[in-house]
JSON list of C-alpha atoms and ligand atoms in Angstrom, two decimals:
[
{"chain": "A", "resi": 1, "resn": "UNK", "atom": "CA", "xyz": [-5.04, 126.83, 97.96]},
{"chain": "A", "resi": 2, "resn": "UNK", "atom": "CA", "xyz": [-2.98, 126.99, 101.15]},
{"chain": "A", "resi": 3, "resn": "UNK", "atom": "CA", "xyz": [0.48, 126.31, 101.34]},
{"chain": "A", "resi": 4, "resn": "UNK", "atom": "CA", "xyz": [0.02, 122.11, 102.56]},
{"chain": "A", "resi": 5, "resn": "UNK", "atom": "CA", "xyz": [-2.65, 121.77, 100.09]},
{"chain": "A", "resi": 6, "resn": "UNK", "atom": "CA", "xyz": [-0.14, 123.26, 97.50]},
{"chain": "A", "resi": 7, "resn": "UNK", "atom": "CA", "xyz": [2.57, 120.47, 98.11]},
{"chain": "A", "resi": 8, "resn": "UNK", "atom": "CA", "xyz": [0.14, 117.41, 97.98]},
{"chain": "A", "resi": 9, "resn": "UNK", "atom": "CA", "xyz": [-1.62, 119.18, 94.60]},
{"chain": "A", "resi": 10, "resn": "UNK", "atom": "CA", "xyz": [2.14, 118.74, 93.06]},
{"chain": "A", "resi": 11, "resn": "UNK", "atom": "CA", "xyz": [2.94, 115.09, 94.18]},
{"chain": "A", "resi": 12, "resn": "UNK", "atom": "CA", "xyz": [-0.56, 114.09, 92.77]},
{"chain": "A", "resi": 13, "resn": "UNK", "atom": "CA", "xyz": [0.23, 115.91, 89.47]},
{"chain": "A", "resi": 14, "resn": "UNK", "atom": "CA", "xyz": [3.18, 114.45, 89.36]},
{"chain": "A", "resi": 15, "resn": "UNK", "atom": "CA", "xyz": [1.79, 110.98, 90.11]},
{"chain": "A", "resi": 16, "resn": "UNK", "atom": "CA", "xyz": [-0.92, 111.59, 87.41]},
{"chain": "A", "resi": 17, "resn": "UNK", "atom": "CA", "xyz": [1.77, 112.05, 84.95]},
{"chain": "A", "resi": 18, "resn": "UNK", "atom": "CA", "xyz": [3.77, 109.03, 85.91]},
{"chain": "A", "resi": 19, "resn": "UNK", "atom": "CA", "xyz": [0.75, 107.27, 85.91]},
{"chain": "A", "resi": 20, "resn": "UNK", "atom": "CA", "xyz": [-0.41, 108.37, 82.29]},
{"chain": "A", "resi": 21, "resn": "UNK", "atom": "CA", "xyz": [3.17, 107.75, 81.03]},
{"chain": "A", "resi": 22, "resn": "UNK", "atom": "CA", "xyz": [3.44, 103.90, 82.31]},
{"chain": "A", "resi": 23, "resn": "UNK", "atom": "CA", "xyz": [3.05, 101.69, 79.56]},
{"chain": "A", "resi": 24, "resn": "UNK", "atom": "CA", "xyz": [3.84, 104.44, 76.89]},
{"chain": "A", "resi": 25, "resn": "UNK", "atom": "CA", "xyz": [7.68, 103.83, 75.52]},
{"chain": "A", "resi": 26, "resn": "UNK", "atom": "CA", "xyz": [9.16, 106.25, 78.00]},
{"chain": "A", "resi": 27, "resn": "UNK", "atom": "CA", "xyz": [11.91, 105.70, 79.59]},
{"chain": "A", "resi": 28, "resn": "UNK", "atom": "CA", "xyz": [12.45, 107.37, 82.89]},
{"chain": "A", "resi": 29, "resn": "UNK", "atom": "CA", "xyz": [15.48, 108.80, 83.58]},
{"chain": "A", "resi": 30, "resn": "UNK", "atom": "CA", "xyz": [16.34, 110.96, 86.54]},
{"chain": "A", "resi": 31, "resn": "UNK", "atom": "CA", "xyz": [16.61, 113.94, 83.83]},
{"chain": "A", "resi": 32, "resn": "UNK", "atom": "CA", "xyz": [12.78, 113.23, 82.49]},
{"chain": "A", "resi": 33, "resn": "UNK", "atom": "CA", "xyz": [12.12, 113.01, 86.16]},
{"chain": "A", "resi": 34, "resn": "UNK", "atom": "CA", "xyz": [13.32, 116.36, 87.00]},
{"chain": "A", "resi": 35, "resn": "UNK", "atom": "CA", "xyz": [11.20, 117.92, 83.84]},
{"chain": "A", "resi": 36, "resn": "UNK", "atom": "CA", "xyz": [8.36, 116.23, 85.08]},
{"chain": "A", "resi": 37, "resn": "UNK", "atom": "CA", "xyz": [8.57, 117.52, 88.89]},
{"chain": "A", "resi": 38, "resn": "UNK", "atom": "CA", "xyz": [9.40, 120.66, 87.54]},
{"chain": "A", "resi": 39, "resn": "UNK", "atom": "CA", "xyz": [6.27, 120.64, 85.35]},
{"chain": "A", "resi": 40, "resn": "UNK", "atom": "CA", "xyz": [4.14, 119.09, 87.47]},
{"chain": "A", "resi": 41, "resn": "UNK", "atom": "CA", "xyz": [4.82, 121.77, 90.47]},
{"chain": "A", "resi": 42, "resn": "UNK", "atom": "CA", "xyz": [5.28, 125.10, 89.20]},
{"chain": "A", "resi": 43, "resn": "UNK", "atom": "CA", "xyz": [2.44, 127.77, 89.09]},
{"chain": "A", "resi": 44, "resn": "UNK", "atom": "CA", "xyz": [4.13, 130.15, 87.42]},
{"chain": "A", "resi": 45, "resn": "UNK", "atom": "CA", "xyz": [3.86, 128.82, 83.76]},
{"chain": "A", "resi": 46, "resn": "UNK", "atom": "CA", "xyz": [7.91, 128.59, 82.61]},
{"chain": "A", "resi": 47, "resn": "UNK", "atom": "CA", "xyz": [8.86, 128.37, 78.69]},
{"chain": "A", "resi": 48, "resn": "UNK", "atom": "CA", "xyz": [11.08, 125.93, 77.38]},
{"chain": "A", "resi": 49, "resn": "UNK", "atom": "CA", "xyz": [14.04, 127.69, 78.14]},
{"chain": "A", "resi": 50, "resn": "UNK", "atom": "CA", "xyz": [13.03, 127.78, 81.88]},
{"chain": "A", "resi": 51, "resn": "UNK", "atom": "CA", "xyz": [12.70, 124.61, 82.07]},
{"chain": "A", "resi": 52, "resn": "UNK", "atom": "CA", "xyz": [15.98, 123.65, 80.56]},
{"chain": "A", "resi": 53, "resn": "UNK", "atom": "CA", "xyz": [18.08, 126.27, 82.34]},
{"chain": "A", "resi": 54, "resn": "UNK", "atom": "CA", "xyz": [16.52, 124.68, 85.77]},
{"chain": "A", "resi": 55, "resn": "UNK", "atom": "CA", "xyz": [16.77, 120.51, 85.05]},
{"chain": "A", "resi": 56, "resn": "UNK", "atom": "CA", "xyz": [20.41, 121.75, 83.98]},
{"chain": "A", "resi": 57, "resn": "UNK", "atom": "CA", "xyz": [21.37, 123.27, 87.54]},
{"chain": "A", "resi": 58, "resn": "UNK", "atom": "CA", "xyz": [21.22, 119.77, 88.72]},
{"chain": "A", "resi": 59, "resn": "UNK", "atom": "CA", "xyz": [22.01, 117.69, 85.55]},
{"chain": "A", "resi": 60, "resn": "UNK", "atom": "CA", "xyz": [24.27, 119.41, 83.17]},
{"chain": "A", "resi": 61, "resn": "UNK", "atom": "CA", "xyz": [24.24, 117.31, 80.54]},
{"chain": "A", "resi": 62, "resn": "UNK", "atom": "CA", "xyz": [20.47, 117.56, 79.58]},
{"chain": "A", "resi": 63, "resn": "UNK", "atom": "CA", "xyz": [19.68, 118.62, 76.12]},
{"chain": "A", "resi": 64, "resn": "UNK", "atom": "CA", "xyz": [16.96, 120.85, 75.33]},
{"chain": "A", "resi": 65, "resn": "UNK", "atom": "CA", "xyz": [15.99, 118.12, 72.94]},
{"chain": "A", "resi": 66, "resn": "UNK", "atom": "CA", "xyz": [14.73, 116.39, 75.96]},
{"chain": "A", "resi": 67, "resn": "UNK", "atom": "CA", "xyz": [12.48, 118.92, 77.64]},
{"chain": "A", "resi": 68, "resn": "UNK", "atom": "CA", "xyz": [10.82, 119.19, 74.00]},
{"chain": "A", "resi": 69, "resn": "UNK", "atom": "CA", "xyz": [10.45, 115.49, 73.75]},
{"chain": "A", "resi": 70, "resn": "UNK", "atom": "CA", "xyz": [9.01, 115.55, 76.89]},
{"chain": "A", "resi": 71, "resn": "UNK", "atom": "CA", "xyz": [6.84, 118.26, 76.86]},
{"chain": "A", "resi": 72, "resn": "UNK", "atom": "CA", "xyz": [5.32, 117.06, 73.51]},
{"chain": "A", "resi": 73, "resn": "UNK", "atom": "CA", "xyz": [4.62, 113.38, 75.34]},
{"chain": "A", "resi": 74, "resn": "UNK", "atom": "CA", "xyz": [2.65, 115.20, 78.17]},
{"chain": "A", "resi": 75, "resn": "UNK", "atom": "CA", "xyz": [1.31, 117.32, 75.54]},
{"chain": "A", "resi": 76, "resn": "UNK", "atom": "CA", "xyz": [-0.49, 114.24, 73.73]},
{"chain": "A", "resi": 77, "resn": "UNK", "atom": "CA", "xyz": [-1.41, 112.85, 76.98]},
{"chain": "A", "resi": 78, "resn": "UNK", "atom": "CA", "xyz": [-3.36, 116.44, 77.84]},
{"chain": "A", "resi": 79, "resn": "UNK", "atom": "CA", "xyz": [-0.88, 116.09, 80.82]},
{"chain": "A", "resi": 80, "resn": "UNK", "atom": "CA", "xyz": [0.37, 119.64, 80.52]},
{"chain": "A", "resi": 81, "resn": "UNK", "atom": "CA", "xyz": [-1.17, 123.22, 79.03]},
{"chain": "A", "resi": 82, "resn": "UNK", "atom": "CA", "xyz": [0.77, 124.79, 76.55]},
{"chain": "A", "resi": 83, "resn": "UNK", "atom": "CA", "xyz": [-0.28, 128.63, 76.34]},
{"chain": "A", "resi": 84, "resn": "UNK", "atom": "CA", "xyz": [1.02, 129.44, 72.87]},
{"chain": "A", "resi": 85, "resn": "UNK", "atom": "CA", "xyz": [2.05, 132.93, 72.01]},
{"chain": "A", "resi": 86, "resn": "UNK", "atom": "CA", "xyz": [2.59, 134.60, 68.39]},
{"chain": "A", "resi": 87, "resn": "UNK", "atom": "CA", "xyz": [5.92, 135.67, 69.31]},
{"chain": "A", "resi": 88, "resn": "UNK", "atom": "CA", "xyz": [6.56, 131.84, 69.74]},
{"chain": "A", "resi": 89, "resn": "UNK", "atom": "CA", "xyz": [7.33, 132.39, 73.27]},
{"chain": "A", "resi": 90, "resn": "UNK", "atom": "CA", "xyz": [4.79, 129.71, 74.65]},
{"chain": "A", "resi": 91, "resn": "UNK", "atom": "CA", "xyz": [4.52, 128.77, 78.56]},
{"chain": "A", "resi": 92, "resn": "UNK", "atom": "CA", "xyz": [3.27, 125.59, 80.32]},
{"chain": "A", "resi": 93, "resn": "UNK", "atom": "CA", "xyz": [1.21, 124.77, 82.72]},
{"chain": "A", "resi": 94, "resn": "UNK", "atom": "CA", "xyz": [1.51, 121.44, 84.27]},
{"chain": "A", "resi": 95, "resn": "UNK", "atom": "CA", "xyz": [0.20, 121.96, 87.28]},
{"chain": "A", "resi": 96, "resn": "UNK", "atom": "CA", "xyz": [-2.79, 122.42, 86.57]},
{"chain": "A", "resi": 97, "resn": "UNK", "atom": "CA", "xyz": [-3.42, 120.59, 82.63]},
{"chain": "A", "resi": 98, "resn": "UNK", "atom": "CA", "xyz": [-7.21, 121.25, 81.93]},
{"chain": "A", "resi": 99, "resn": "UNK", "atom": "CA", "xyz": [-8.28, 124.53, 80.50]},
{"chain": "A", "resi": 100, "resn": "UNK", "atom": "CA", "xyz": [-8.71, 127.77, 83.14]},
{"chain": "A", "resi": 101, "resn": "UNK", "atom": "CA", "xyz": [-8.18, 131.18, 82.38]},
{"chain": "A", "resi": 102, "resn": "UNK", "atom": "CA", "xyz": [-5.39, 133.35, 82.71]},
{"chain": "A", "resi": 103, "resn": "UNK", "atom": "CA", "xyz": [-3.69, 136.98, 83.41]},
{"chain": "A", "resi": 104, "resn": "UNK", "atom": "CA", "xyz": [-1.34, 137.81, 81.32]},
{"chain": "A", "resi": 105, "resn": "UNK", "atom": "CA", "xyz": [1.38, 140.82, 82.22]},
{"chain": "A", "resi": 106, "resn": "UNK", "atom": "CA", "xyz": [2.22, 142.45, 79.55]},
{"chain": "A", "resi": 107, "resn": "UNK", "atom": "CA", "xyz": [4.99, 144.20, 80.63]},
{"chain": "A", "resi": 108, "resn": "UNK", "atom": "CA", "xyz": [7.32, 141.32, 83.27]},
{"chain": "A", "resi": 109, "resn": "UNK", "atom": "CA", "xyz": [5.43, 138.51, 81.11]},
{"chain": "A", "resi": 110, "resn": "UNK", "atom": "CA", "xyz": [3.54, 137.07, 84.52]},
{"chain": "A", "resi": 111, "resn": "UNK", "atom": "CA", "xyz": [1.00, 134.33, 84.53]},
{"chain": "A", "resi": 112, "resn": "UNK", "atom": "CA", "xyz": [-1.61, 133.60, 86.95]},
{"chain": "A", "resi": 113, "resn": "UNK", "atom": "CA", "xyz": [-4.31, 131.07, 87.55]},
{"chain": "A", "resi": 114, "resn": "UNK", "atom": "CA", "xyz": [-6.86, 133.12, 89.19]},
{"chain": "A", "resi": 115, "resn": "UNK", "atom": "CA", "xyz": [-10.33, 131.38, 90.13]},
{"chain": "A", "resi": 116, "resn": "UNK", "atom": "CA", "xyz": [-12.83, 132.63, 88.43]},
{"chain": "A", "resi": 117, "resn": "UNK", "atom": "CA", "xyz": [-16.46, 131.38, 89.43]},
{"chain": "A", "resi": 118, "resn": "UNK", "atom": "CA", "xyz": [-18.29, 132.26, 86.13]},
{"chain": "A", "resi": 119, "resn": "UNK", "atom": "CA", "xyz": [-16.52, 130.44, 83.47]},
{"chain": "A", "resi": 120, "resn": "UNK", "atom": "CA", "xyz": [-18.37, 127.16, 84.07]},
{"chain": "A", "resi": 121, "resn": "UNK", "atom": "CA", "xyz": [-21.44, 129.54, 83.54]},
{"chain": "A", "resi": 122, "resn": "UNK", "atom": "CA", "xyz": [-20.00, 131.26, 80.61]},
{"chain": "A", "resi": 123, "resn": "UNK", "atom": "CA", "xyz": [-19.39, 127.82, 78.84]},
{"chain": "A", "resi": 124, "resn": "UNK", "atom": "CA", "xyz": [-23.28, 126.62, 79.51]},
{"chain": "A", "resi": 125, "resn": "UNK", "atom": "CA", "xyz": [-24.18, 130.33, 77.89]},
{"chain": "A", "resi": 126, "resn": "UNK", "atom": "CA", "xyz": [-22.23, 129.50, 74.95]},
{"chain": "A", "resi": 127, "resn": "UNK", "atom": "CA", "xyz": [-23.96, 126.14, 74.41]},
{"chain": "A", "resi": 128, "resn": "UNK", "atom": "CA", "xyz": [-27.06, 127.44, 74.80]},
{"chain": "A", "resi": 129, "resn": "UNK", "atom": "CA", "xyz": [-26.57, 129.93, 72.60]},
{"chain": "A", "resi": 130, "resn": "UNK", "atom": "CA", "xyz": [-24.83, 128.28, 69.61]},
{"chain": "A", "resi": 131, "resn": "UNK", "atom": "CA", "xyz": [-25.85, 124.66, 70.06]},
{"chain": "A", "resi": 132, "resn": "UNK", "atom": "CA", "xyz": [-22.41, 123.78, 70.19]},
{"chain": "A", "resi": 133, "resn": "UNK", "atom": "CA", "xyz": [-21.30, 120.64, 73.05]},
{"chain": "A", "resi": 134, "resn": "UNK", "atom": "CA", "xyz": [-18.31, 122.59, 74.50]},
{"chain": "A", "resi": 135, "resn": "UNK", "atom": "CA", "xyz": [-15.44, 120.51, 75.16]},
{"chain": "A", "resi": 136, "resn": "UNK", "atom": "CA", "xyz": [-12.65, 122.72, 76.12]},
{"chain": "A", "resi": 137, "resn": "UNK", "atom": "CA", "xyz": [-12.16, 127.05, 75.82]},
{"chain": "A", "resi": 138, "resn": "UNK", "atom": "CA", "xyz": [-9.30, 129.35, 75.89]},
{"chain": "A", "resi": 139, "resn": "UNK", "atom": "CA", "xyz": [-9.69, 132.58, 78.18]},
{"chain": "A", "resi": 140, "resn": "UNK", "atom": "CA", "xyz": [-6.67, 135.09, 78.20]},
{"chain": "A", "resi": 141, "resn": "UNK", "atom": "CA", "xyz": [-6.80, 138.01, 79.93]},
{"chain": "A", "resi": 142, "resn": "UNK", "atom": "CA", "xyz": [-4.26, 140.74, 79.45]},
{"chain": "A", "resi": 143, "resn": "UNK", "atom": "CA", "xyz": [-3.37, 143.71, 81.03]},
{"chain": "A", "resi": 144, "resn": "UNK", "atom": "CA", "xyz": [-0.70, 145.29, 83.33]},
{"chain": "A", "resi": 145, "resn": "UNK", "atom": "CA", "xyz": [0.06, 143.19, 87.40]},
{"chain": "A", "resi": 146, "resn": "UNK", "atom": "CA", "xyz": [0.23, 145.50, 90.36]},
{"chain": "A", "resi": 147, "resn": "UNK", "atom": "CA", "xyz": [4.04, 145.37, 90.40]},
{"chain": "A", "resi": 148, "resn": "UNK", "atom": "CA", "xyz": [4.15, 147.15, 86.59]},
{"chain": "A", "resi": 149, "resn": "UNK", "atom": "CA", "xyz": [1.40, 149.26, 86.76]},
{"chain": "A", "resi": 150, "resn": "UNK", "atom": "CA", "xyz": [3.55, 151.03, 89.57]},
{"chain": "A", "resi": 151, "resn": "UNK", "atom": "CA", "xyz": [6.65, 151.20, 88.05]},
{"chain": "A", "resi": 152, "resn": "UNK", "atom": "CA", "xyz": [5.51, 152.46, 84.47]},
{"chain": "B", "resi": 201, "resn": "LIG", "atom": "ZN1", "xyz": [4.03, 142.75, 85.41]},
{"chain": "B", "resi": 202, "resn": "LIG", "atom": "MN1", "xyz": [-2.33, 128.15, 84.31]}
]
């Protein structure tokens, strides 16, 4: 995605969000807001803390209570990804809610989205082969970036 196409992918996620959360008992205030934009427009997959640490910088008196409420809401609305982790470190993906696969750094803890042409192929395989009606997959990759593998 280029850089304009970027920007209008985050207003309509963030729309889609508002949109889903109308007429559920949410009330918006500017603090939800700025979990939602924050959400809604970052590509790099931030954990709870992230989240709170930023919504703080411009509204101090947010409690982490709130970005958990919050992300649980989106959560039941399949409005945001939650990558879960056994060290309970789990990231979220809000740009982009529906299941893709990822690269994982092991090492500086990086996330990307890369587009990857055969997974729509890989899920027909697995239907075919097990009979199964696929509905949704999970497809980590892990390894080392570029960045790490040169300073290890
Ligand atoms: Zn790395
Ligand atoms: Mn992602």
């Amino acid at each position: 995605m280029k850089g304009t196409e970027r920007a209008k992918w985050k207003e309509e996620r963030l729309a889609q969000m508002l949109a889903k959360l109308k007429g559920r008992d949410f009330r918006l205030t500017p603090q939800r807001l700025a979990i939602l934009t924050i959400l809604a427009g970052s590509e790099e997959h931030p954990t709870v803390d992230e989240i709170y640490t930023e919504v703080r910088n411009k509204f101090p008196t947010t409690s982490i209570a709130t970005v958990y409420k919050t992300i649980a809401l989106l959560k039941e609305l399949n409005e945001v990804l939650e990558l879960g982790f056994p060290d309970g470190s789990n990231r979220y993906d809000g740009n982009r809610p529906y299941p893709h696969p990822h690269v994982i750094c092991m090492k500086c803890r990086k996330i990307l989205d890369p587009e990857i042409a055969s997974v729509d192929q890989l899920s027909e395989e697995m239907k075919n082969k097990t009979g199964y009606t696929i509905s949704s997959h999970r497809l980590d990759f892990f390894g080392l970036c570029p960045e790490c593998q040169h300073n290890s």
